[in-house]
Amino acid sequence: MIRSTLAITAGKLARGVSRLRGGGSALPGLVTERIDPGILGHTLADLPGGIVVVTGTNGKTTTTKMLVALLRAHGQRVFTNPTGSNFTRGVISAMLAEIPLSGRLDADWAVLELDEAHALHFAAAVAPTHALLLNVARDQLDRFAEIDQTAELLARLAAQATTGVVLNVDDSFVSRIHSRVAEGVTVAWFGVDPTCADRLPELQEADVREADGAAALPDSAEAALLLLQDEHTFTVTGSGADVGPVTLRQRGLAAMINATAATATARAVLGDDFEPGVAATALATVTPPFGRGEVIDIDGHPLELVLVKNPAGFTVALGTYGTEPVATMIAINDNYADGRDVSWLYDVSFESLQGHGVALTSGVRGWDMALRLRYDGVEVAHTEPDLDLALEQFLREHAGEPTRIFCTYTAMMQLRRRLAARYNLARFGEDSP
């Protein structure tokens, strides 16, 4: 107890200093964890509801935010890590903002976004009651190597969930994990209604081993299925009353699937207390998280900040936004959090940008991005590797018109901080609902 108190005190001091210096969100957690390696177990194990871990390659931050909104709309007190810092130290950093020195969180549930590898570090400290597994795609090749290795990480997490697991029936890497769930643990499913399954290739990695343990949806399964009304509106069907029609504030098919996953999980944890009408209202009010389709007002004109970090994610983003005639900047970094190997850019088709070209490429790999675009016949007006200079040039040259920036994670963080300072935006962790 004394050790935990000392750790929390030191972490809070580090958090205060870090915020004054405009530093990152993980350092205070690292300080706390070094002093008390068992801090996660001490603070989270006794929550009366449980611990929900959200993981997978794409959609973690958005889905986590939606799930938190659903549970809070049902009157639950929820602790979460809203900054997108999804290592264990990021969870601890988020906790430092809410926890008193006594180490007792005022929450019913913890809903935590965790990186695919760090989810296992977390589970070693405190077992999750529920796990939501979204998808598996090639990502950060230097860290995760073969895609099967990522799938194995998710399977090992699912095996440690104590109460329930929610799986993506349309992702064969994820659906075959149902055989790894512990006896007595409930399996729920989310996916796309068969009437709109032709859209799935936009989002998924090809897996030629469909018959190798991938699950077909059991007739009696608890399933939440996405039924598209049009490009902006959908209903989540299944398991009793439907949820919707819902129109999200975030655009695109991927966001609708994230909402379906969050709905399936809310149903799983709330049981008979889940109310479809409350859920529909809650989903419709969720704003895009930082940098994930977030729209920033630049002197009366919209700037969309779109995170891209792997072939599937960039392809989905281009499918949602790419054909619109908007001034476009692409910023590619290759720092550790982005993945050092950016060869994945050659698995993305940029032909949708041929019509209006790209105004500017930037980031550590700004020149690589310009070369990649040239191979697809996309004209690039300028390349400026320095992100701050590039942002200033982009905004200056396209003042008074809609703009869009596709960016990797660390590039997004730097650009977002710059924009926050210039346009008085909310800081990380102070996100709107």
Coordinates of C-alpha atoms in Angstrom, one line a residue:
M1 CA 0.0 0.0 0.0
I2 CA 2.8 2.4 0.9
R3 CA 4.6 1.5 -2.3
S4 CA 1.5 2.2 -4.4
T5 CA 1.0 5.5 -2.7
L6 CA 4.6 6.5 -3.4
A7 CA 4.3 5.4 -7.0
I8 CA 1.0 7.3 -7.6
T9 CA 2.5 10.4 -5.9
A10 CA 5.6 10.3 -8.1
G11 CA 3.5 9.6 -11.2
K12 CA 1.3 12.6 -10.5
L13 CA 4.3 14.8 -10.1
A14 CA 5.7 13.5 -13.4
R15 CA 2.4 14.1 -15.0
G16 CA 2.3 17.7 -13.8
V17 CA 5.8 18.4 -15.1
S18 CA 5.2 16.6 -18.4
R19 CA 2.0 18.6 -19.1
L20 CA 3.9 21.9 -18.3
R21 CA 6.5 21.0 -20.9
G22 CA 3.9 19.7 -23.4
G23 CA 5.4 16.2 -23.2
G24 CA 4.1 12.8 -24.0
S25 CA 1.3 10.9 -22.3
A26 CA 3.3 7.7 -21.4
L27 CA 6.2 9.1 -19.2
P28 CA 4.2 9.5 -15.9
G29 CA 3.0 5.9 -16.3
L30 CA 6.5 4.7 -16.8
V31 CA 7.6 6.4 -13.6
T32 CA 4.7 4.9 -11.6
E33 CA 5.3 1.4 -13.0
R34 CA 9.0 1.5 -12.2
I35 CA 8.2 2.2 -8.5
D36 CA 5.3 -0.2 -8.2
P37 CA 5.3 -2.8 -11.0
G38 CA 2.0 -4.2 -9.6
I39 CA 0.1 -1.0 -9.8
L40 CA -2.4 -2.1 -12.5
G41 CA -3.4 -5.2 -10.4
H42 CA -3.7 -3.1 -7.2
T43 CA -6.0 -0.6 -8.8
L44 CA -8.1 -2.4 -11.4
A45 CA -8.6 -6.0 -10.1
D46 CA -11.5 -5.1 -7.8
L47 CA -13.7 -3.0 -10.1
P48 CA -17.3 -4.2 -9.5
G49 CA -18.2 -4.4 -13.2
G50 CA -15.0 -5.7 -14.8
I51 CA -12.2 -4.9 -17.3
V52 CA -12.8 -4.8 -21.0
V53 CA -9.8 -4.9 -23.3
V54 CA -10.2 -3.6 -26.8
T55 CA -7.5 -4.7 -29.3
G56 CA -6.8 -5.5 -32.9
T57 CA -5.0 -3.8 -35.7
N58 CA -7.4 -1.1 -36.8
G59 CA -10.2 0.8 -35.0
K60 CA -9.1 0.4 -31.4
T61 CA -9.3 4.1 -30.4
T62 CA -12.6 4.8 -32.1
T63 CA -14.3 1.6 -30.9
T64 CA -13.1 2.1 -27.3
K65 CA -14.5 5.6 -27.3
M66 CA -17.9 4.3 -28.7
L67 CA -18.0 1.5 -26.1
V68 CA -17.3 4.0 -23.3
A69 CA -20.1 6.2 -24.5
L70 CA -22.5 3.3 -24.7
L71 CA -21.8 2.2 -21.1
R72 CA -21.9 5.7 -19.7
A73 CA -25.2 6.3 -21.4
H74 CA -26.5 3.3 -19.5
G75 CA -25.4 4.9 -16.2
Q76 CA -22.1 3.0 -15.7
R77 CA -19.0 4.8 -14.3
V78 CA -16.2 4.0 -16.7
F79 CA -12.5 4.5 -16.6
T80 CA -10.7 4.6 -19.9
N81 CA -7.4 5.6 -21.6
P82 CA -8.7 8.3 -24.0
T83 CA -5.4 9.5 -25.4
G84 CA -4.7 6.5 -27.7
S85 CA -1.6 5.7 -25.7
N86 CA -2.2 2.0 -25.7
F87 CA 0.8 0.5 -23.9
T88 CA 0.5 -0.4 -20.2
R89 CA 2.3 2.7 -19.2
G90 CA -0.2 4.7 -21.2
V91 CA -3.0 3.1 -19.2
I92 CA -1.3 4.0 -16.0
S93 CA -0.8 7.6 -17.2
A94 CA -4.5 7.9 -17.9
M95 CA -5.2 6.5 -14.4
L96 CA -3.1 9.1 -12.7
A97 CA -5.5 11.8 -13.8
E98 CA -8.4 10.2 -11.9
I99 CA -7.0 8.1 -9.0
P100 CA -6.5 9.4 -5.5
L101 CA -3.4 8.6 -3.5
S102 CA -5.4 5.8 -1.8
G103 CA -5.3 4.0 -5.1
R104 CA -9.0 3.3 -5.4
L105 CA -10.6 4.2 -8.7
D106 CA -14.2 5.6 -8.7
A107 CA -15.5 3.4 -11.5
D108 CA -17.6 0.4 -12.3
W109 CA -15.7 -0.6 -15.4
A110 CA -12.4 -0.1 -17.0
V111 CA -12.6 -0.1 -20.9
L112 CA -9.0 0.0 -22.2
E113 CA -7.6 0.2 -25.7
L114 CA -4.4 -1.9 -25.8
D115 CA -1.8 -2.5 -28.4
E116 CA -1.8 -6.1 -29.6
A117 CA 1.4 -7.0 -27.9
H118 CA 1.0 -4.9 -24.8
A119 CA -2.5 -6.4 -24.2
L120 CA -0.6 -9.6 -23.0
H121 CA 1.6 -7.5 -20.7
F122 CA -1.5 -6.1 -19.2
A123 CA -3.2 -9.5 -18.9
A124 CA -0.2 -10.7 -17.0
A125 CA -0.8 -8.0 -14.4
V126 CA -4.5 -8.3 -14.2
A127 CA -6.8 -10.6 -16.1
P128 CA -9.5 -8.9 -18.2
T129 CA -13.1 -10.0 -17.7
H130 CA -13.9 -9.3 -21.4
A131 CA -11.9 -9.0 -24.6
L132 CA -13.1 -7.4 -27.8
L133 CA -10.9 -8.5 -30.8
L134 CA -11.4 -6.3 -33.8
N135 CA -9.3 -7.5 -36.7
V136 CA -5.8 -8.6 -37.8
A137 CA -3.9 -6.8 -40.6
R138 CA -0.3 -6.2 -41.6
D139 CA 0.9 -3.4 -39.3
Q140 CA 4.3 -2.3 -37.9
L141 CA 6.1 -5.1 -39.7
D142 CA 9.3 -4.6 -37.7
R143 CA 7.4 -5.3 -34.5
F144 CA 4.8 -7.9 -35.5
A145 CA 6.4 -9.6 -38.5
E146 CA 4.1 -12.2 -39.9
I147 CA 0.4 -11.6 -39.7
D148 CA -0.1 -15.0 -38.0
Q149 CA 2.0 -13.8 -35.1
T150 CA -0.4 -10.9 -34.5
A151 CA -3.3 -13.4 -34.6
E152 CA -1.6 -15.5 -32.1
L153 CA -1.2 -12.5 -29.7
L154 CA -4.9 -12.0 -29.9
A155 CA -5.7 -15.7 -29.3
R156 CA -3.5 -15.7 -26.2
L157 CA -5.4 -12.7 -24.9
A158 CA -8.7 -14.3 -25.6
A159 CA -7.6 -17.4 -23.6
Q160 CA -7.1 -15.2 -20.5
A161 CA -10.5 -13.4 -20.5
T162 CA -12.5 -14.7 -17.6
T163 CA -16.1 -13.9 -18.6
G164 CA -16.7 -13.0 -22.2
V165 CA -15.0 -12.6 -25.6
V166 CA -16.4 -10.7 -28.6
L167 CA -15.1 -11.8 -32.0
N168 CA -15.3 -10.5 -35.6
V169 CA -17.0 -13.2 -37.5
D170 CA -15.9 -11.7 -40.9
D171 CA -12.2 -11.7 -40.1
S172 CA -11.0 -15.3 -40.4
F173 CA -7.8 -14.5 -38.4
V174 CA -10.1 -13.5 -35.5
S175 CA -13.1 -15.8 -35.9
R176 CA -10.9 -19.0 -35.6
I177 CA -9.9 -17.8 -32.1
H178 CA -13.3 -19.0 -30.8
S179 CA -11.6 -22.4 -30.3
R180 CA -9.1 -20.8 -27.9
V181 CA -11.6 -19.3 -25.5
A182 CA -11.6 -20.9 -22.0
E183 CA -14.4 -23.2 -21.0
G184 CA -17.4 -21.3 -19.5
V185 CA -16.4 -18.0 -21.1
T186 CA -19.2 -16.6 -23.3
V187 CA -18.5 -15.9 -27.0
A188 CA -20.4 -13.1 -28.7
W189 CA -20.0 -12.0 -32.4
F190 CA -20.1 -8.9 -34.5
G191 CA -20.0 -8.6 -38.3
V192 CA -21.6 -7.4 -41.5
D193 CA -25.0 -8.4 -42.6
P194 CA -24.8 -10.8 -45.6
T195 CA -26.7 -8.3 -47.7
C196 CA -23.7 -5.9 -47.7
A197 CA -20.9 -8.4 -47.3
D198 CA -19.6 -7.3 -50.8
R199 CA -18.0 -4.3 -49.0
L200 CA -15.8 -6.4 -46.8
P201 CA -12.8 -6.7 -49.2
E202 CA -12.3 -3.0 -48.7
L203 CA -11.2 -3.7 -45.2
Q204 CA -9.7 -7.1 -44.9
E205 CA -6.5 -9.0 -45.4
A206 CA -6.9 -11.9 -47.8
D207 CA -6.7 -15.3 -46.0
V208 CA -6.7 -18.3 -48.2
R209 CA -7.2 -20.7 -45.3
E210 CA -10.9 -20.0 -44.8
A211 CA -11.6 -23.7 -43.9
D212 CA -8.8 -23.9 -41.4
G213 CA -10.7 -23.3 -38.2
A214 CA -12.4 -20.1 -39.2
A215 CA -15.8 -19.9 -37.7
A216 CA -19.2 -19.7 -39.4
L217 CA -21.7 -17.9 -37.3
P218 CA -23.6 -20.5 -35.2
D219 CA -27.4 -20.3 -35.5
S220 CA -27.8 -19.7 -31.8
A221 CA -25.0 -17.2 -31.5
E222 CA -25.3 -13.8 -29.8
A223 CA -24.5 -11.6 -32.8
A224 CA -24.6 -8.0 -33.7
L225 CA -24.7 -7.4 -37.5
L226 CA -24.2 -4.2 -39.4
L227 CA -27.0 -3.5 -41.9
L228 CA -26.3 -0.5 -44.2
Q229 CA -29.1 1.9 -45.0
D230 CA -26.9 4.1 -47.1
E231 CA -23.4 5.5 -47.0
H232 CA -24.0 7.4 -43.8
T233 CA -26.7 5.5 -41.9
F234 CA -27.0 1.9 -40.5
T235 CA -28.8 -0.4 -38.1
V236 CA -27.2 -2.9 -35.8
T237 CA -29.4 -6.0 -35.9
G238 CA -29.6 -9.2 -33.9
S239 CA -30.1 -10.4 -30.3
G240 CA -33.5 -8.8 -29.7
A241 CA -34.4 -5.3 -30.6
D242 CA -32.3 -3.5 -33.3
V243 CA -30.2 -0.5 -32.6
G244 CA -30.8 2.3 -35.1
P245 CA -31.1 3.7 -37.6
V246 CA -27.9 5.6 -36.6
T247 CA -26.0 8.3 -38.4
L248 CA -22.5 8.7 -36.9
R249 CA -20.5 11.9 -36.8
Q250 CA -17.5 9.9 -38.2
R251 CA -17.6 8.9 -41.9
G252 CA -17.0 5.6 -43.6
L253 CA -17.7 1.9 -43.4
A254 CA -14.9 1.2 -41.0
A255 CA -16.5 3.6 -38.4
M256 CA -19.9 1.8 -38.8
I257 CA -18.2 -1.6 -38.2
N258 CA -16.5 -0.1 -35.1
A259 CA -19.9 1.0 -33.9
T260 CA -21.2 -2.5 -34.4
A261 CA -18.3 -4.0 -32.4
A262 CA -18.9 -1.6 -29.6
T263 CA -22.6 -2.4 -29.6
A264 CA -22.0 -6.2 -29.5
T265 CA -19.7 -5.7 -26.5
A266 CA -22.0 -3.4 -24.6
R267 CA -24.7 -6.0 -25.1
A268 CA -22.3 -8.7 -23.7
V269 CA -21.4 -6.8 -20.6
L270 CA -24.8 -5.2 -19.8
G271 CA -27.0 -8.2 -20.5
D272 CA -30.7 -7.4 -19.9
D273 CA -29.8 -3.9 -18.9
F274 CA -28.8 -3.0 -22.5
E275 CA -31.4 -0.6 -24.0
P276 CA -31.3 -0.2 -27.8
G277 CA -32.8 3.3 -27.8
V278 CA -30.2 4.5 -25.4
A279 CA -27.5 2.9 -27.4
A280 CA -28.6 4.5 -30.7
T281 CA -28.7 8.0 -29.1
A282 CA -25.2 7.5 -27.6
L283 CA -23.6 6.3 -30.8
A284 CA -25.0 9.3 -32.7
T285 CA -23.3 11.7 -30.4
V286 CA -19.8 10.3 -30.4
T287 CA -17.3 12.7 -32.0
P288 CA -14.3 11.3 -33.9
P289 CA -11.3 10.8 -31.7
F290 CA -8.2 12.9 -32.2
G291 CA -6.8 12.5 -35.7
R292 CA -9.3 9.7 -36.8
G293 CA -11.4 11.6 -39.2
E294 CA -11.5 14.6 -36.8
V295 CA -12.6 17.8 -38.5
I296 CA -10.8 21.0 -37.3
D297 CA -12.2 24.4 -38.0
I298 CA -9.5 26.5 -39.8
D299 CA -10.8 30.0 -40.0
G300 CA -14.2 28.8 -41.1
H301 CA -13.1 26.0 -43.3
P302 CA -12.8 22.3 -42.5
L303 CA -9.4 20.5 -42.1
E304 CA -9.8 16.7 -41.8
L305 CA -7.1 14.8 -40.0
V306 CA -7.0 11.2 -41.0
L307 CA -4.7 8.6 -39.3
V308 CA -3.2 6.0 -41.7
K309 CA -0.8 3.3 -40.5
N310 CA -1.0 0.2 -42.6
P311 CA -2.2 -0.9 -46.0
A312 CA -5.8 -1.8 -44.9
G313 CA -6.2 1.5 -43.0
F314 CA -4.9 3.7 -45.8
T315 CA -7.0 1.8 -48.4
V316 CA -10.1 2.4 -46.3
A317 CA -9.3 6.0 -45.8
L318 CA -8.8 6.6 -49.5
G319 CA -12.0 4.8 -50.2
T320 CA -13.8 7.1 -47.9
Y321 CA -12.1 10.4 -48.7
G322 CA -9.8 10.0 -51.7
T323 CA -12.0 11.0 -54.6
E324 CA -13.2 14.3 -53.1
P325 CA -11.5 17.3 -54.7
V326 CA -9.9 18.7 -51.5
A327 CA -6.4 20.0 -51.1
T328 CA -4.4 17.1 -49.7
M329 CA -1.2 16.7 -47.6
I330 CA 0.3 13.3 -46.7
A331 CA 2.7 13.1 -43.7
I332 CA 4.6 9.8 -43.2
N333 CA 7.0 9.2 -40.2
D334 CA 8.8 6.0 -39.5
N335 CA 9.4 6.4 -35.7
Y336 CA 9.0 3.4 -33.4
A337 CA 5.3 4.0 -32.8
D338 CA 4.7 4.2 -36.5
G339 CA 6.7 1.1 -37.4
R340 CA 10.2 1.6 -39.0
D341 CA 9.4 -0.3 -42.2
V342 CA 7.2 1.7 -44.6
S343 CA 7.4 -0.7 -47.5
W344 CA 3.6 -1.2 -46.9
L345 CA 3.0 2.0 -48.8
Y346 CA 3.6 0.0 -52.0
D347 CA 0.6 -2.2 -51.1
V348 CA -1.8 0.8 -51.2
S349 CA -3.3 2.1 -54.5
F350 CA -3.2 5.8 -54.7
E351 CA -5.0 6.1 -58.1
S352 CA -8.0 7.8 -56.5
L353 CA -5.8 10.8 -55.9
Q354 CA -4.8 11.2 -59.6
G355 CA -7.5 13.6 -60.4
H356 CA -6.5 16.5 -58.1
G357 CA -3.0 15.4 -57.0
V358 CA -1.3 16.0 -53.7
A359 CA -0.4 19.4 -52.6
L360 CA 2.4 18.4 -50.2
T361 CA 4.2 15.4 -48.7
S362 CA 6.0 15.6 -45.4
G363 CA 7.5 13.7 -42.5
V364 CA 10.6 11.7 -42.1
R365 CA 9.5 9.7 -45.2
G366 CA 8.1 12.6 -47.1
W367 CA 10.3 12.0 -50.1
D368 CA 9.5 8.2 -50.1
M369 CA 5.8 9.1 -50.1
A370 CA 6.3 11.5 -53.1
L371 CA 8.1 8.7 -55.0
R372 CA 5.4 6.2 -54.2
L373 CA 2.8 8.6 -55.5
R374 CA 4.8 9.2 -58.7
Y375 CA 4.6 5.5 -59.4
D376 CA 0.8 5.7 -59.3
G377 CA 0.7 8.8 -61.6
V378 CA -0.2 11.2 -58.8
E379 CA 1.3 14.7 -59.1
V380 CA 2.9 16.1 -56.0
A381 CA 3.3 19.9 -55.9
H382 CA 5.8 20.2 -53.0
T383 CA 7.8 18.0 -50.5
E384 CA 8.9 19.5 -47.1
P385 CA 10.2 16.9 -44.6
D386 CA 9.9 19.3 -41.6
L387 CA 6.3 18.8 -40.4
D388 CA 6.0 22.2 -38.8
L389 CA 7.1 24.0 -41.9
A390 CA 5.0 21.8 -44.1
L391 CA 1.9 22.5 -42.0
E392 CA 2.5 26.3 -42.2
Q393 CA 3.0 26.1 -46.0
F394 CA -0.1 23.9 -46.5
L395 CA -2.4 26.2 -44.5
R396 CA -1.0 29.3 -46.1
E397 CA -1.3 28.1 -49.7
H398 CA -4.8 26.7 -49.2
A399 CA -6.3 29.3 -46.9
G400 CA -10.1 29.6 -47.4
E401 CA -10.7 26.1 -48.8
P402 CA -11.3 22.6 -47.4
T403 CA -8.2 20.6 -46.7
R404 CA -7.2 17.1 -45.6
I405 CA -4.1 15.6 -44.1
F406 CA -3.4 11.8 -44.1
C407 CA -0.8 11.1 -41.5
T408 CA 1.0 8.3 -39.6
Y409 CA 0.7 8.2 -35.8
T410 CA 3.6 10.3 -34.6
A411 CA 3.1 12.8 -37.5
M412 CA -0.5 13.1 -36.4
M413 CA 0.5 13.8 -32.8
Q414 CA 2.9 16.5 -33.8
L415 CA 0.5 18.1 -36.3
R416 CA -2.4 17.9 -33.8
R417 CA -0.3 19.6 -31.1
R418 CA 0.6 22.4 -33.5
L419 CA -3.0 22.9 -34.5
A420 CA -4.2 22.8 -30.9
A421 CA -1.8 25.6 -30.0
R422 CA -2.8 27.7 -33.0
Y423 CA -6.6 27.2 -32.8
N424 CA -7.1 26.6 -29.1
L425 CA -8.3 23.0 -29.5
A426 CA -8.8 20.5 -26.6
R427 CA -5.6 18.7 -25.5
F428 CA -5.1 15.0 -25.6
G429 CA -7.1 13.4 -22.9
E430 CA -9.6 16.3 -22.8
D431 CA -11.6 14.9 -25.7
S432 CA -15.3 15.7 -26.2
P433 CA -17.9 12.9 -26.0

